[in-house]
Amino acid sequence: MRYLNYINGEWVEPFSGSYNTNSSPIDGRELGEFPASSVEDAQRAIASAKGAFSLWKSLSYKQRASYLLAAAAILKDKVEEIGYDLTLEEGKTIAEGIGETQRAISILEFFAGESAQSIGSVIPSSNEKTLIYTKRIPLGPVGLITSWNFPIAIPVWKLAPALIYGNTVVMKSADLTPKSVYHVISAFHEAGIPPGVINCVFGSGRVIGTELVKNPDIKAISFTGSNKVGNGIKELAISTGKKVQLEMGGKNPLIVLADANIDKAVDLAIKGGFLSTGQKCTATSRVIIEEKIYDEFRTRLIEQTMSLKVGNPLEKDTFMGPCVSHSQQETVLSLIKAGKQEGLLLYGGETLQNPNLQQGFYIQPTIFEIDSQEARIAREEIFGPVIVLLKAKDYHEAIRFANDTEFGLSASLCTNNLSLAQEFIDEIEVGMVHVNSETTGAEPQVPFGGVKNSSYGPREQGKTAIEFYTQVKTIYVDQL
Ligand code: UN1
């Protein structure tokens, strides 16, 4: 089947007339053709978003919320079908595919609820008769550039706040996961969103993304993806006067102290490190273990990892599916190769040998042991099913290791020691701290984002999303 761009309320062919075939990382089956759009398509989408802005911002918050709720209801009706398509396209397990679709519904419901929340404040004037207040106003057309690893949730967590606060949108879907984004856009189309409020262009980031970032009619860019691409976007967007929000990499540590419940800590390491094939910016990639329990933790982690079912993610009992693409698999394998020189491979490290899985991009869950943080596998984001173990003398050494990274997205500590947990909360250099829980996860009603090289600009999600998607207007009202 051939899918089209969505511009000004209609499904339209790209100017180029050319299409890319999308295929499944599970077994290579073809999933449809998506536009290989050109700069002209992006420009047409931007013009459409610009044209729709004055109508959309003039609607009441409640009216705008009604479209979010209608789209949520449509996604709810199709949650199994969409979750299945997400799994086929991205390779995460079916439980995760459906779970992610449910998360998108919660995000839409949360931001619909924000339509009844305060959008400003009244501030006393030095003049007793003057009323001074602030209100939040939308920015205009915004460009949303989304990643393949959460192809439903991330488009929605940018779309929902952009729309509720009155902005119009041009979305650039990740090349690898257009069908998931198509489902999101279709839900809004079916919900009757006015033409031009949402536009979506499929194709290469270098072409469409660059146009969005450069074009003066786009007032802000929100991006989720790699540091390399994000940093390029930052320079260009700032030089054209835009607001920018970037969510990029992580190298998230899980610290396990000697008093921790080892079974629970092993479970957190496995879920945080291997679910979604490790392809989350929040994935656990370093596990730092206190010396006293190191051997026991390592033994149990390897035992549990050996028992995981890795394979076709459409089968209900599969724990971990393939990498998203051949090139992602190659990148992960090359880091594993480097890891073998720098550290000790404890488990995994190979592609799967099962003859039924040769058309997919599978890698075993992989565990390394390292004795120095200089190793590439301890410093670079791998974005695959690889965790590295590091022994620490005590909490103080562990936190030093944990902070010794350019990234600062999330981190977790396993302990029952409340004082150390509080010290950790204060000392760890990340945007999201966990105590006795996975480094992954993001509830829609709370801020999401990191420090250091993980993020740039205001936080996504929760009430703080308003910071990025609006600006403040200050109003003085005097009596004549
Ligand atoms: C999660 O951990 O459930 O791209 C969400 C990412 C993040 C989202 C993580 N922006 O992986």
Tab-separated table of C-alpha atoms and ligand atoms in Angstrom:
chain	number	residue	atom	x	y	z
A	1	MET	CA	0.000	0.000	0.000
A	2	ARG	CA	1.102	3.567	-0.759
A	3	TYR	CA	0.832	6.214	1.994
A	4	LEU	CA	0.860	9.980	1.390
A	5	ASN	CA	1.893	13.206	3.102
A	6	TYR	CA	-0.766	15.023	5.127
A	7	ILE	CA	-1.007	18.688	4.211
A	8	ASN	CA	-3.857	21.146	4.745
A	9	GLY	CA	-6.267	18.398	5.779
A	10	GLU	CA	-5.595	16.183	2.749
A	11	TRP	CA	-3.451	13.184	1.886
A	12	VAL	CA	-1.239	14.382	-0.961
A	13	GLU	CA	1.456	12.915	-3.188
A	14	PRO	CA	4.990	14.276	-2.823
A	15	PHE	CA	6.234	16.646	-5.551
A	16	SER	CA	9.093	14.237	-6.262
A	17	GLY	CA	6.667	11.413	-7.096
A	18	SER	CA	9.100	9.053	-5.395
A	19	TYR	CA	8.560	6.720	-2.460
A	20	ASN	CA	10.609	4.584	-0.057
A	21	THR	CA	9.581	1.063	0.829
A	22	ASN	CA	9.391	0.437	4.541
A	23	SER	CA	10.128	-3.040	5.875
A	24	SER	CA	9.965	-4.906	9.177
A	25	PRO	CA	13.084	-5.484	11.307
A	26	ILE	CA	11.457	-8.749	12.459
A	27	ASP	CA	11.611	-10.607	9.164
A	28	GLY	CA	12.096	-8.090	6.367
A	29	ARG	CA	8.466	-8.174	5.175
A	30	GLU	CA	7.382	-5.055	3.294
A	31	LEU	CA	5.059	-2.689	5.149
A	32	GLY	CA	4.180	-0.111	2.523
A	33	GLU	CA	5.548	2.800	0.538
A	34	PHE	CA	6.021	6.239	2.060
A	35	PRO	CA	6.825	9.527	0.306
A	36	ALA	CA	10.468	10.461	-0.277
A	37	SER	CA	9.517	14.115	0.039
A	38	SER	CA	11.485	17.100	-1.154
A	39	VAL	CA	12.043	20.619	0.168
A	40	GLU	CA	8.941	21.770	-1.780
A	41	ASP	CA	6.752	19.350	0.207
A	42	ALA	CA	8.136	20.681	3.467
A	43	GLN	CA	7.537	24.266	2.274
A	44	ARG	CA	3.966	23.449	1.323
A	45	ALA	CA	3.379	21.933	4.776
A	46	ILE	CA	4.897	24.990	6.470
A	47	ALA	CA	2.685	27.340	4.429
A	48	SER	CA	-0.339	25.277	5.420
A	49	ALA	CA	0.570	25.416	9.143
A	50	LYS	CA	1.106	29.166	8.821
A	51	GLY	CA	-2.283	29.623	7.156
A	52	ALA	CA	-4.133	27.701	9.875
A	53	PHE	CA	-2.529	29.464	12.833
A	54	SER	CA	-4.906	32.408	13.262
A	55	LEU	CA	-7.995	30.165	13.285
A	56	TRP	CA	-6.485	27.569	15.638
A	57	LYS	CA	-5.225	30.076	18.186
A	58	SER	CA	-8.602	31.828	18.195
A	59	LEU	CA	-10.411	28.686	19.366
A	60	SER	CA	-11.034	28.254	23.068
A	61	TYR	CA	-8.834	25.852	25.028
A	62	LYS	CA	-11.883	23.674	25.494
A	63	GLN	CA	-12.514	23.489	21.742
A	64	ARG	CA	-8.894	22.558	21.095
A	65	ALA	CA	-9.065	19.929	23.841
A	66	SER	CA	-12.065	18.332	22.148
A	67	TYR	CA	-9.850	17.322	19.188
A	68	LEU	CA	-7.255	15.787	21.503
A	69	LEU	CA	-9.941	13.765	23.251
A	70	ALA	CA	-11.519	12.688	19.962
A	71	ALA	CA	-8.118	11.532	18.639
A	72	ALA	CA	-7.504	9.682	21.934
A	73	ALA	CA	-10.843	7.883	21.580
A	74	ILE	CA	-9.976	6.827	18.015
A	75	LEU	CA	-6.583	5.477	19.137
A	76	LYS	CA	-8.342	3.643	21.981
A	77	ASP	CA	-10.670	1.873	19.546
A	78	LYS	CA	-7.686	0.685	17.506
A	79	VAL	CA	-5.161	0.149	20.268
A	80	GLU	CA	-4.474	-3.517	19.427
A	81	GLU	CA	-4.159	-2.912	15.686
A	82	ILE	CA	-1.885	0.100	16.132
A	83	GLY	CA	0.232	-1.659	18.766
A	84	TYR	CA	0.637	-4.572	16.358
A	85	ASP	CA	1.723	-2.269	13.524
A	86	LEU	CA	4.178	-0.513	15.830
A	87	THR	CA	5.742	-3.843	16.733
A	88	LEU	CA	5.935	-4.901	13.083
A	89	GLU	CA	7.631	-1.659	12.170
A	90	GLU	CA	9.932	-1.006	15.147
A	91	GLY	CA	10.490	-4.469	16.585
A	92	LYS	CA	9.636	-3.912	20.259
A	93	THR	CA	7.444	-6.612	21.807
A	94	ILE	CA	3.709	-6.635	21.265
A	95	ALA	CA	3.108	-5.818	24.953
A	96	GLU	CA	5.360	-2.781	24.561
A	97	GLY	CA	3.727	-1.813	21.242
A	98	ILE	CA	0.259	-1.836	22.794
A	99	GLY	CA	1.575	-0.250	26.006
A	100	GLU	CA	3.105	2.596	24.032
A	101	THR	CA	-0.167	3.233	22.187
A	102	GLN	CA	-1.917	3.367	25.560
A	103	ARG	CA	0.692	5.824	26.750
A	104	ALA	CA	-0.088	8.087	23.780
A	105	ILE	CA	-3.765	8.015	24.787
A	106	SER	CA	-2.858	9.031	28.368
A	107	ILE	CA	-0.715	11.882	27.043
A	108	LEU	CA	-3.597	13.219	24.941
A	109	GLU	CA	-5.952	12.957	27.909
A	110	PHE	CA	-3.489	14.711	30.199
A	111	PHE	CA	-3.007	17.652	27.831
A	112	ALA	CA	-6.735	17.894	27.140
A	113	GLY	CA	-7.028	18.332	30.927
A	114	GLU	CA	-4.485	21.155	30.816
A	115	SER	CA	-7.133	23.126	28.902
A	116	ALA	CA	-8.718	23.928	32.271
A	117	GLN	CA	-5.521	24.970	34.023
A	118	SER	CA	-4.116	28.426	34.683
A	119	ILE	CA	-2.166	30.066	31.844
A	120	GLY	CA	-0.917	33.110	33.709
A	121	SER	CA	-0.891	35.083	36.906
A	122	VAL	CA	-2.013	38.392	38.359
A	123	ILE	CA	0.840	40.503	39.726
A	124	PRO	CA	0.276	43.534	41.986
A	125	SER	CA	1.109	46.865	40.378
A	126	SER	CA	2.806	49.728	42.176
A	127	ASN	CA	-0.170	51.798	41.053
A	128	GLU	CA	-3.292	50.808	42.984
A	129	LYS	CA	-5.661	51.163	40.016
A	130	THR	CA	-3.604	49.183	37.528
A	131	LEU	CA	-4.342	45.552	36.816
A	132	ILE	CA	-1.274	43.639	35.676
A	133	TYR	CA	-1.464	40.061	34.545
A	134	THR	CA	0.382	37.652	32.299
A	135	LYS	CA	-0.943	35.161	29.839
A	136	ARG	CA	0.702	32.440	27.835
A	137	ILE	CA	0.369	32.789	24.069
A	138	PRO	CA	1.242	30.289	21.316
A	139	LEU	CA	4.375	30.638	19.196
A	140	GLY	CA	2.985	29.927	15.714
A	141	PRO	CA	3.815	26.997	13.436
A	142	VAL	CA	6.246	24.614	15.180
A	143	GLY	CA	8.394	21.834	13.714
A	144	LEU	CA	8.405	18.460	15.472
A	145	ILE	CA	11.188	16.051	14.542
A	146	THR	CA	10.632	12.658	16.129
A	147	SER	CA	12.603	9.469	16.732
A	148	TRP	CA	11.936	5.867	15.697
A	149	ASN	CA	12.267	4.267	19.135
A	150	PHE	CA	8.918	5.551	20.482
A	151	PRO	CA	7.206	6.177	17.152
A	152	ILE	CA	3.734	6.734	18.631
A	153	ALA	CA	4.441	8.156	22.087
A	154	ILE	CA	7.047	10.751	21.138
A	155	PRO	CA	5.102	12.302	18.244
A	156	VAL	CA	2.102	12.537	20.583
A	157	TRP	CA	4.051	13.950	23.511
A	158	LYS	CA	5.184	16.802	21.284
A	159	LEU	CA	1.891	17.195	19.370
A	160	ALA	CA	-0.427	17.283	22.373
A	161	PRO	CA	1.156	20.269	24.177
A	162	ALA	CA	1.899	22.064	20.876
A	163	LEU	CA	-1.786	21.888	19.938
A	164	ILE	CA	-3.434	22.550	23.271
A	165	TYR	CA	-1.521	25.821	23.700
A	166	GLY	CA	-2.598	26.968	20.217
A	167	ASN	CA	0.342	26.223	17.910
A	168	THR	CA	0.054	24.604	14.501
A	169	VAL	CA	2.409	21.806	13.542
A	170	VAL	CA	4.588	20.343	10.831
A	171	MET	CA	5.724	16.889	11.814
A	172	LYS	CA	8.741	15.136	10.362
A	173	SER	CA	8.432	11.440	11.139
A	174	ALA	CA	11.481	9.247	11.666
A	175	ASP	CA	12.274	7.503	8.339
A	176	LEU	CA	12.212	4.050	9.919
A	177	THR	CA	8.754	4.257	11.494
A	178	PRO	CA	6.367	6.187	9.226
A	179	LYS	CA	3.397	3.836	9.649
A	180	SER	CA	3.188	4.490	13.386
A	181	VAL	CA	3.178	8.233	12.769
A	182	TYR	CA	0.605	7.738	10.025
A	183	HIS	CA	-1.725	6.177	12.638
A	184	VAL	CA	-1.346	9.228	14.900
A	185	ILE	CA	-2.005	11.703	12.090
A	186	SER	CA	-4.958	9.635	10.826
A	187	ALA	CA	-6.535	9.716	14.270
A	188	PHE	CA	-6.468	13.535	14.221
A	189	HIS	CA	-7.778	13.583	10.646
A	190	GLU	CA	-10.683	11.328	11.629
A	191	ALA	CA	-11.248	13.520	14.681
A	192	GLY	CA	-11.907	16.398	12.244
A	193	ILE	CA	-8.990	18.639	13.199
A	194	PRO	CA	-9.259	21.804	11.038
A	195	PRO	CA	-7.141	21.688	7.842
A	196	GLY	CA	-3.561	22.917	8.249
A	197	VAL	CA	-3.406	22.591	12.036
A	198	ILE	CA	-1.374	19.379	11.698
A	199	ASN	CA	0.773	18.602	8.680
A	200	CYS	CA	3.050	15.616	8.275
A	201	VAL	CA	5.784	15.094	5.718
A	202	PHE	CA	7.582	11.767	5.260
A	203	GLY	CA	11.137	11.465	3.987
A	204	SER	CA	14.726	12.196	4.805
A	205	GLY	CA	15.715	14.281	7.823
A	206	ARG	CA	18.493	15.901	5.882
A	207	VAL	CA	15.976	17.307	3.400
A	208	ILE	CA	12.786	17.958	5.365
A	209	GLY	CA	14.276	18.387	8.818
A	210	THR	CA	16.775	20.924	7.515
A	211	GLU	CA	14.033	22.945	5.816
A	212	LEU	CA	11.963	22.979	9.033
A	213	VAL	CA	14.945	24.122	11.061
A	214	LYS	CA	15.905	26.846	8.543
A	215	ASN	CA	12.513	28.174	7.479
A	216	PRO	CA	11.672	31.517	9.140
A	217	ASP	CA	7.952	30.676	9.322
A	218	ILE	CA	8.696	27.878	11.803
A	219	LYS	CA	8.984	29.437	15.250
A	220	ALA	CA	10.262	26.499	17.299
A	221	ILE	CA	11.794	23.056	16.857
A	222	SER	CA	11.334	20.145	19.223
A	223	PHE	CA	13.615	17.215	18.453
A	224	THR	CA	14.210	13.762	19.887
A	225	GLY	CA	17.149	11.772	18.511
A	226	SER	CA	20.912	11.490	18.484
A	227	ASN	CA	23.382	14.032	19.857
A	228	LYS	CA	25.046	14.365	16.482
A	229	VAL	CA	21.854	15.424	14.705
A	230	GLY	CA	20.594	17.404	17.716
A	231	ASN	CA	23.695	19.563	17.935
A	232	GLY	CA	23.486	20.413	14.222
A	233	ILE	CA	19.844	21.390	14.675
A	234	LYS	CA	20.682	23.577	17.664
A	235	GLU	CA	23.181	25.754	15.764
A	236	LEU	CA	20.955	26.218	12.742
A	237	ALA	CA	17.743	26.795	14.705
A	238	ILE	CA	19.306	29.373	16.994
A	239	SER	CA	20.869	31.205	14.077
A	240	THR	CA	17.387	31.552	12.552
A	241	GLY	CA	15.919	32.863	15.813
A	242	LYS	CA	13.919	29.798	16.874
A	243	LYS	CA	13.220	28.262	20.241
A	244	VAL	CA	14.804	24.821	20.459
A	245	GLN	CA	14.140	21.788	22.614
A	246	LEU	CA	16.397	18.751	22.223
A	247	GLU	CA	16.118	15.319	23.840
A	248	MET	CA	19.202	13.316	23.019
A	249	GLY	CA	21.384	10.563	24.424
A	250	GLY	CA	21.940	8.926	27.769
A	251	LYS	CA	24.399	6.590	29.481
A	252	ASN	CA	22.173	5.872	32.415
A	253	PRO	CA	23.627	4.206	35.519
A	254	LEU	CA	21.921	1.846	37.946
A	255	ILE	CA	23.830	1.714	41.248
A	256	VAL	CA	23.273	-1.383	43.385
A	257	LEU	CA	24.400	-1.068	47.003
A	258	ALA	CA	25.230	-4.031	49.227
A	259	ASP	CA	21.996	-3.790	51.225
A	260	ALA	CA	19.775	-3.914	48.131
A	261	ASN	CA	17.320	-6.679	47.352
A	262	ILE	CA	19.440	-8.452	44.723
A	263	ASP	CA	16.545	-10.118	42.903
A	264	LYS	CA	14.810	-6.802	42.488
A	265	ALA	CA	18.035	-5.087	41.365
A	266	VAL	CA	18.673	-7.809	38.760
A	267	ASP	CA	15.130	-7.393	37.492
A	268	LEU	CA	15.605	-3.611	37.187
A	269	ALA	CA	18.876	-4.073	35.287
A	270	ILE	CA	17.299	-6.541	32.853
A	271	LYS	CA	14.150	-4.552	32.187
A	272	GLY	CA	15.995	-1.237	32.025
A	273	GLY	CA	18.790	-2.625	29.848
A	274	PHE	CA	17.038	-5.015	27.488
A	275	LEU	CA	13.373	-4.075	27.033
A	276	SER	CA	12.843	-2.409	23.645
A	277	THR	CA	16.199	-4.031	22.758
A	278	GLY	CA	17.922	-1.322	24.807
A	279	GLN	CA	16.773	1.314	22.327
A	280	LYS	CA	15.628	3.952	24.794
A	281	CYS	CA	17.475	7.117	25.688
A	282	THR	CA	16.609	6.190	29.285
A	283	ALA	CA	17.938	2.588	29.004
A	284	THR	CA	20.178	1.264	31.773
A	285	SER	CA	23.590	0.961	30.178
A	286	ARG	CA	25.935	0.944	33.180
A	287	VAL	CA	25.340	-1.101	36.319
A	288	ILE	CA	27.632	-0.057	39.170
A	289	ILE	CA	27.654	-2.621	41.969
A	290	GLU	CA	29.071	-2.422	45.467
A	291	GLU	CA	32.028	-4.791	45.872
A	292	LYS	CA	30.491	-6.935	48.644
A	293	ILE	CA	27.668	-8.230	46.466
A	294	TYR	CA	29.334	-7.920	43.068
A	295	ASP	CA	29.914	-11.642	42.436
A	296	GLU	CA	26.461	-12.648	43.557
A	297	PHE	CA	24.782	-9.939	41.497
A	298	ARG	CA	26.812	-10.860	38.410
A	299	THR	CA	25.962	-14.580	38.708
A	300	ARG	CA	22.247	-13.919	39.105
A	301	LEU	CA	22.177	-11.353	36.306
A	302	ILE	CA	23.786	-13.789	33.872
A	303	GLU	CA	21.443	-16.620	34.929
A	304	GLN	CA	18.351	-14.466	34.452
A	305	THR	CA	19.580	-13.100	31.135
A	306	MET	CA	20.181	-16.629	29.816
A	307	SER	CA	16.561	-17.478	30.491
A	308	LEU	CA	15.110	-14.541	28.487
A	309	LYS	CA	13.236	-15.398	25.320
A	310	VAL	CA	14.725	-13.391	22.476
A	311	GLY	CA	13.118	-13.556	19.046
A	312	ASN	CA	9.949	-12.667	17.189
A	313	PRO	CA	8.353	-9.834	19.203
A	314	LEU	CA	4.899	-10.696	17.854
A	315	GLU	CA	4.942	-13.904	19.929
A	316	LYS	CA	3.393	-13.134	23.296
A	317	ASP	CA	6.106	-14.706	25.481
A	318	THR	CA	9.039	-12.960	23.765
A	319	PHE	CA	10.958	-10.646	26.093
A	320	MET	CA	13.152	-8.923	23.510
A	321	GLY	CA	12.906	-8.467	19.740
A	322	PRO	CA	15.352	-7.236	17.088
A	323	CYS	CA	17.240	-3.971	16.631
A	324	VAL	CA	15.248	-1.508	14.531
A	325	SER	CA	17.372	-1.790	11.370
A	326	HIS	CA	20.370	-3.436	9.785
A	327	SER	CA	22.432	-0.316	10.275
A	328	GLN	CA	21.500	-0.101	13.968
A	329	GLN	CA	22.451	-3.765	14.365
A	330	GLU	CA	25.801	-3.059	12.700
A	331	THR	CA	26.475	-0.074	14.975
A	332	VAL	CA	25.749	-2.130	18.077
A	333	LEU	CA	27.883	-5.049	16.837
A	334	SER	CA	30.797	-2.724	16.172
A	335	LEU	CA	30.612	-1.351	19.729
A	336	ILE	CA	30.426	-4.929	21.028
A	337	LYS	CA	33.577	-5.667	19.031
A	338	ALA	CA	35.322	-2.693	20.653
A	339	GLY	CA	33.996	-3.872	24.031
A	340	LYS	CA	35.645	-7.263	23.586
A	341	GLN	CA	39.073	-5.583	23.449
A	342	GLU	CA	38.438	-3.265	26.369
A	343	GLY	CA	36.433	-5.400	28.760
A	344	LEU	CA	35.394	-8.955	29.512
A	345	LEU	CA	32.362	-10.291	27.653
A	346	LEU	CA	30.271	-12.166	30.229
A	347	TYR	CA	27.309	-13.096	28.079
A	348	GLY	CA	25.900	-12.623	24.552
A	349	GLY	CA	27.591	-10.434	21.979
A	350	GLU	CA	26.402	-12.396	18.924
A	351	THR	CA	23.583	-12.287	16.425
A	352	LEU	CA	20.951	-15.035	16.908
A	353	GLN	CA	21.653	-18.325	15.165
A	354	ASN	CA	18.017	-19.500	14.908
A	355	PRO	CA	17.442	-20.208	11.168
A	356	ASN	CA	13.911	-18.749	11.361
A	357	LEU	CA	15.237	-15.368	12.436
A	358	GLN	CA	17.872	-14.736	9.788
A	359	GLN	CA	15.813	-12.070	7.983
A	360	GLY	CA	15.645	-9.938	11.154
A	361	PHE	CA	18.230	-7.824	13.005
A	362	TYR	CA	18.609	-9.775	16.224
A	363	ILE	CA	21.411	-9.543	18.789
A	364	GLN	CA	21.685	-11.488	22.045
A	365	PRO	CA	21.269	-9.538	25.250
A	366	THR	CA	24.870	-8.739	26.099
A	367	ILE	CA	26.721	-8.186	29.373
A	368	PHE	CA	30.251	-6.866	29.759
A	369	GLU	CA	32.445	-6.406	32.785
A	370	ILE	CA	34.855	-3.486	32.793
A	371	ASP	CA	37.339	-2.188	35.304
A	372	SER	CA	37.706	1.318	33.956
A	373	GLN	CA	35.294	3.885	32.677
A	374	GLU	CA	37.692	4.707	29.844
A	375	ALA	CA	36.243	1.902	27.714
A	376	ARG	CA	34.160	3.115	24.756
A	377	ILE	CA	31.294	0.892	25.896
A	378	ALA	CA	31.307	2.777	29.204
A	379	ARG	CA	31.307	6.204	27.576
A	380	GLU	CA	29.314	6.064	24.343
A	381	GLU	CA	25.593	5.592	24.052
A	382	ILE	CA	25.118	2.123	22.493
A	383	PHE	CA	21.340	2.120	21.859
A	384	GLY	CA	21.244	-1.659	21.857
A	385	PRO	CA	20.877	-4.560	24.314
A	386	VAL	CA	24.223	-4.098	26.045
A	387	ILE	CA	24.952	-3.413	29.694
A	388	VAL	CA	28.330	-2.980	31.314
A	389	LEU	CA	29.078	-3.939	34.919
A	390	LEU	CA	31.484	-1.994	37.051
A	391	LYS	CA	32.569	-2.762	40.621
A	392	ALA	CA	32.689	0.068	43.185
A	393	LYS	CA	34.241	0.004	46.665
A	394	ASP	CA	31.340	1.861	48.234
A	395	TYR	CA	28.574	4.364	47.546
A	396	HIS	CA	31.029	7.247	47.224
A	397	GLU	CA	33.042	5.562	44.504
A	398	ALA	CA	29.817	4.454	42.805
A	399	ILE	CA	28.447	7.983	42.539
A	400	ARG	CA	31.783	9.199	41.200
A	401	PHE	CA	31.609	6.583	38.450
A	402	ALA	CA	27.959	7.385	37.802
A	403	ASN	CA	28.658	11.088	37.261
A	404	ASP	CA	31.735	10.470	35.125
A	405	THR	CA	29.916	10.863	31.809
A	406	GLU	CA	28.983	13.577	29.326
A	407	PHE	CA	25.322	12.530	29.647
A	408	GLY	CA	22.786	13.269	32.384
A	409	LEU	CA	19.371	11.905	31.555
A	410	SER	CA	18.336	9.397	34.237
A	411	ALA	CA	19.871	7.274	36.989
A	412	SER	CA	18.723	4.822	39.627
A	413	LEU	CA	19.960	3.692	43.034
A	414	CYS	CA	18.979	0.399	44.692
A	415	THR	CA	19.204	0.595	48.454
A	416	ASN	CA	17.189	0.638	51.666
A	417	ASN	CA	19.485	3.261	53.139
A	418	LEU	CA	17.385	6.400	53.204
A	419	SER	CA	20.254	8.772	54.025
A	420	LEU	CA	22.333	7.542	51.093
A	421	ALA	CA	19.265	7.698	48.854
A	422	GLN	CA	18.833	11.343	49.800
A	423	GLU	CA	22.491	12.025	49.185
A	424	PHE	CA	22.150	10.364	45.791
A	425	ILE	CA	19.110	12.462	44.876
A	426	ASP	CA	21.195	15.576	45.543
A	427	GLU	CA	24.515	14.460	44.051
A	428	ILE	CA	23.598	12.610	40.895
A	429	GLU	CA	23.890	14.812	37.811
A	430	VAL	CA	20.751	13.854	35.894
A	431	GLY	CA	17.334	15.236	35.075
A	432	MET	CA	15.406	12.201	36.353
A	433	VAL	CA	16.375	10.292	39.488
A	434	HIS	CA	15.008	6.905	40.504
A	435	VAL	CA	15.337	5.116	43.806
A	436	ASN	CA	14.632	1.376	43.588
A	437	SER	CA	13.036	1.707	40.139
A	438	GLU	CA	14.082	1.377	36.492
A	439	THR	CA	16.072	4.143	34.820
A	440	THR	CA	13.462	4.046	32.039
A	441	GLY	CA	9.862	5.234	31.994
A	442	ALA	CA	8.107	8.539	31.719
A	443	GLU	CA	4.720	9.407	33.146
A	444	PRO	CA	2.937	12.038	31.046
A	445	GLN	CA	2.043	14.309	33.957
A	446	VAL	CA	5.647	14.905	35.085
A	447	PRO	CA	8.559	16.762	33.458
A	448	PHE	CA	10.914	14.740	31.268
A	449	GLY	CA	14.459	15.759	30.371
A	450	GLY	CA	18.102	15.698	31.317
A	451	VAL	CA	21.170	17.784	32.059
A	452	LYS	CA	24.681	17.910	30.521
A	453	ASN	CA	24.688	16.663	26.909
A	454	SER	CA	21.389	14.783	27.215
A	455	SER	CA	19.018	17.680	26.716
A	456	TYR	CA	18.757	21.282	25.725
A	457	GLY	CA	15.960	23.760	26.337
A	458	PRO	CA	12.875	23.525	28.542
A	459	ARG	CA	11.536	20.173	29.732
A	460	GLU	CA	8.959	18.126	27.837
A	461	GLN	CA	5.749	16.752	29.358
A	462	GLY	CA	3.737	17.601	32.435
A	463	LYS	CA	2.853	21.169	33.318
A	464	THR	CA	6.346	22.307	32.319
A	465	ALA	CA	5.584	21.621	28.630
A	466	ILE	CA	3.923	25.049	28.557
A	467	GLU	CA	7.373	26.678	28.926
A	468	PHE	CA	8.490	25.571	25.509
A	469	TYR	CA	5.257	25.771	23.538
A	470	THR	CA	4.250	29.291	24.601
A	471	GLN	CA	5.650	32.693	25.365
A	472	VAL	CA	4.551	35.109	28.062
A	473	LYS	CA	2.595	38.249	27.323
A	474	THR	CA	2.433	40.895	30.091
A	475	ILE	CA	-0.688	43.036	30.193
A	476	TYR	CA	-1.225	46.380	32.008
A	477	VAL	CA	-4.827	47.574	32.253
A	478	ASP	CA	-5.435	51.065	33.546
A	479	GLN	CA	-8.560	53.103	34.224
A	480	LEU	CA	-9.149	56.305	32.284
B	1	UN1	C1	10.773	5.848	28.434
B	1	UN1	O1	11.806	5.581	29.025
B	1	UN1	O2	9.747	5.165	28.588
B	1	UN1	O3	13.686	8.592	23.162
B	1	UN1	C2	10.646	7.019	27.530
B	1	UN1	C3	13.614	8.150	24.303
B	1	UN1	C4	13.017	9.043	25.370
B	1	UN1	C5	11.750	8.518	25.914
B	1	UN1	C6	11.942	7.457	26.933
B	1	UN1	N1	12.827	10.364	24.806
B	1	UN1	O4	13.982	7.027	24.551
